[in-house]
Short mmCIF file of C-alpha atoms in Angstrom, two decimals:
data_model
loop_
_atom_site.label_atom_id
_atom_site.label_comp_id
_atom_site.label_asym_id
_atom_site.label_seq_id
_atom_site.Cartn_x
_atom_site.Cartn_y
_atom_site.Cartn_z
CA UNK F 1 15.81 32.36 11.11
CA UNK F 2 14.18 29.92 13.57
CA UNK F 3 11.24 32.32 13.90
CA UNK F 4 10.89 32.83 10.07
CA UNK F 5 10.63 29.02 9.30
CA UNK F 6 7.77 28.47 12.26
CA UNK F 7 5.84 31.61 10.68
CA UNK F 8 5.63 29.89 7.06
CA UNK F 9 4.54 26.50 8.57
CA UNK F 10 1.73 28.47 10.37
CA UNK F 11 0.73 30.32 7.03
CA UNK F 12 1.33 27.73 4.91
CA UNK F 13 -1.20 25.02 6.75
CA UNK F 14 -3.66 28.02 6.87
CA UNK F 15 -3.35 28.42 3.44
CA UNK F 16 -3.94 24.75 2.82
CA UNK F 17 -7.32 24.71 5.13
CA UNK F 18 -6.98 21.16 5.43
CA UNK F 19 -5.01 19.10 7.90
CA UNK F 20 -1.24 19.89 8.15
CA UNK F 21 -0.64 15.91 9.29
CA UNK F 22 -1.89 12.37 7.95
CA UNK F 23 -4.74 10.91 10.02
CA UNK F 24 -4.18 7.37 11.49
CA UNK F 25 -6.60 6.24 8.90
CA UNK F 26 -5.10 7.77 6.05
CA UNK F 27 -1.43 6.81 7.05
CA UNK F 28 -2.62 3.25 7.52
CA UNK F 29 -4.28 3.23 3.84
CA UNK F 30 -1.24 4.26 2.64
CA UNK F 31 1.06 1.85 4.07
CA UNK F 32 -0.92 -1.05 2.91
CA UNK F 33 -0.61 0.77 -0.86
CA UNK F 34 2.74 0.80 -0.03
CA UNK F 35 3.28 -2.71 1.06
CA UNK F 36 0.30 -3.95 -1.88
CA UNK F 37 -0.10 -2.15 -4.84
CA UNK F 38 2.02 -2.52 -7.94
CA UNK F 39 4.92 0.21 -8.29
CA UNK F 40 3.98 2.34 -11.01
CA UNK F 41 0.03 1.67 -10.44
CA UNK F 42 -2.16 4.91 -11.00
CA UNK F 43 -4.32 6.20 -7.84
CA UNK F 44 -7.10 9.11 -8.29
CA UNK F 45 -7.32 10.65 -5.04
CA UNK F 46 -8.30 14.44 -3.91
CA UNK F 47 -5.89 16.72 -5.13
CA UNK F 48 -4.45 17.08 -1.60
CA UNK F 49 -4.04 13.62 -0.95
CA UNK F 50 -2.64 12.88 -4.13
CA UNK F 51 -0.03 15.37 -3.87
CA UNK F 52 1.08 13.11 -0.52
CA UNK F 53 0.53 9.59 -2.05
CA UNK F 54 3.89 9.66 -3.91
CA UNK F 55 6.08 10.59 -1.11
CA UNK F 56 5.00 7.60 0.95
CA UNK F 57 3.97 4.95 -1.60
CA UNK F 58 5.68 3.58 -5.26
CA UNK F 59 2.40 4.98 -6.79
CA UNK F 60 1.45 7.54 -9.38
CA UNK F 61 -1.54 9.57 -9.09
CA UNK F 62 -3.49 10.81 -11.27
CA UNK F 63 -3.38 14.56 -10.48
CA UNK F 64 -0.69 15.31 -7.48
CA UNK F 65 1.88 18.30 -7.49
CA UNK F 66 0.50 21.18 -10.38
CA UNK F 67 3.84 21.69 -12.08
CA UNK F 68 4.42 17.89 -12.28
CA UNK F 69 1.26 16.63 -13.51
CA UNK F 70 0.34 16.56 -17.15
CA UNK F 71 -2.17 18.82 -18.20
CA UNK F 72 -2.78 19.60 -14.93
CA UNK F 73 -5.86 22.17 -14.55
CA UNK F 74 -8.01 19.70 -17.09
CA UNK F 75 -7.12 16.47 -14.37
CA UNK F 76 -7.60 19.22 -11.23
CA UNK F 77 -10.75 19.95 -12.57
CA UNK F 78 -11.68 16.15 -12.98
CA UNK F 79 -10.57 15.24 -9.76
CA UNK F 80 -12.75 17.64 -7.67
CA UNK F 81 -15.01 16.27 -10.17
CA UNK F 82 -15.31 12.92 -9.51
CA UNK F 83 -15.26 12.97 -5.15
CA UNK F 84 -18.29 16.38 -5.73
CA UNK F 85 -20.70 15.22 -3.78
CA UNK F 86 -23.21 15.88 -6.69
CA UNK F 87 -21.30 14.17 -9.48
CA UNK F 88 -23.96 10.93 -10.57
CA UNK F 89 -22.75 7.10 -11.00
CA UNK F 90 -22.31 7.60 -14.87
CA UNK F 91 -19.90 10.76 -14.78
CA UNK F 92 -17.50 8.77 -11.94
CA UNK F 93 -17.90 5.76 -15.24
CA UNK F 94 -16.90 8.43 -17.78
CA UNK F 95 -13.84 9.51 -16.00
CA UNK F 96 -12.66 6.28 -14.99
CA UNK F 97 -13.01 4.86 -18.71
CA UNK F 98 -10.88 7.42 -20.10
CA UNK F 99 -8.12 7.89 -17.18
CA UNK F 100 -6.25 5.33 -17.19
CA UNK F 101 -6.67 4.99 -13.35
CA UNK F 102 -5.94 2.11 -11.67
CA UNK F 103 -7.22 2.25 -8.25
CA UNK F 104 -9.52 4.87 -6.66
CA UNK F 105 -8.22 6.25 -2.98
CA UNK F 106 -10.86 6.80 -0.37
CA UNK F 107 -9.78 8.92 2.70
CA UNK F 108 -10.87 11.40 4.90
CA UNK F 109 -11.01 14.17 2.70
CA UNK F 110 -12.39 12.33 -0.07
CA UNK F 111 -15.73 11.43 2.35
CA UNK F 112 -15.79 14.89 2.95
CA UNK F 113 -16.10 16.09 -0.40
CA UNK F 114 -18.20 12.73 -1.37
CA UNK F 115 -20.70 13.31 1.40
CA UNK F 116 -20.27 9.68 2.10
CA UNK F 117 -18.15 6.25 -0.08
CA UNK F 118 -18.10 5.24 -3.08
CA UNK F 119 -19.44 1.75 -1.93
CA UNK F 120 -21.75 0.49 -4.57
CA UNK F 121 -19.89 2.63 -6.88
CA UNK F 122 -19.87 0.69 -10.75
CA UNK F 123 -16.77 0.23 -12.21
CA UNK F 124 -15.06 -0.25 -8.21
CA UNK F 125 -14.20 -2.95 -6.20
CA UNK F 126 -13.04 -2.87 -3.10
CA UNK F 127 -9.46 -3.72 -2.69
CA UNK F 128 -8.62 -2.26 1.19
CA UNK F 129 -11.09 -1.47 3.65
CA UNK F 130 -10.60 -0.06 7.76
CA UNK F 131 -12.49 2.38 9.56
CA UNK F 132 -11.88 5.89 7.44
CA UNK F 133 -10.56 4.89 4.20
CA UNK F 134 -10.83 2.24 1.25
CA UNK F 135 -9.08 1.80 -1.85
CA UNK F 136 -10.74 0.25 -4.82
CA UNK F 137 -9.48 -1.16 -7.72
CA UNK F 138 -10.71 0.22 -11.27
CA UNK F 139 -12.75 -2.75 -12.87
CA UNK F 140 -14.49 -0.69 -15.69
CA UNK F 141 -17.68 0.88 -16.16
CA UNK F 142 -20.58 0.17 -18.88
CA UNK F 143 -22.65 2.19 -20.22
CA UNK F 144 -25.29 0.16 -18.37
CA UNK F 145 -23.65 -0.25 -15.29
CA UNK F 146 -22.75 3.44 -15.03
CA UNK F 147 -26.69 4.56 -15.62
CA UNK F 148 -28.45 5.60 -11.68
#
């Protein structure tokens, strides 16, 4: 029984290829959503990290768990989207417009798929900031603001 149970934990975090714990960073970020955000308030994060948000903060996120999000493959799909290193100022303006996101999460795997922050991002400002992560509040993109 005991064995079993320590064998699936094993596969299971190999499956997942990313860490099988919250980094310090990450945990703090999302005790000060916890402790700051409104309940309710929706947070695009990496699909990862926004299947964990919920469980530790009164927050919805824009894609989390697959059989509990909404048309989840399309949001999947927009998610990986939006932190691809490659995705330009005016697509992250696109998505945000028509999401209905509230605040944008900023962790460790989010710089790793980013390549770097959103700082300087249009349509962002920054609402939490400490060494490894920042959350931004949505503020809207223009057309003109998104362009670059």
């Amino acid at each position: 029984g005991v064995l079993w149970l320590a064998v699936l934990r094993v596969t299971g975090a190999q499956a997942l290829r990313v860490p099988f714990y919250l980094p310090t960073a990450d945990a703090a970020a999302i005790a000060w959503m916890a402790a700051n955000l409104p309940a309710g308030a929706t947070v695009l994060a990496s699909p990862t990290t926004g299947n964990v948000l919920p469980a530790y903060a009164p927050v919805r996120t824009y894609y989390g768990h697959a059989f509990e999000t909404t048309d989840a493959p399309r949001k999947l799909a927009e998610a990986d989207r939006f932190f691809a290193a490659f995705t330009t100022a005016a697509e992250r303006c696109t998505l945000l417009g028509a999401s209905g996101v509230d605040y944008v999460y900023e962790g460790t795997l989010e710089r790793g798929a980013l390549g770097g922050t959103l700082a300087g991002q249009p349509g962002l400002q920054l609402a939490y900031t400490a060494p490894g992560a920042a959350i931004y509040r949505v503020t809207g993109c223009t057309a003109a603001a998104g362009r670059g």
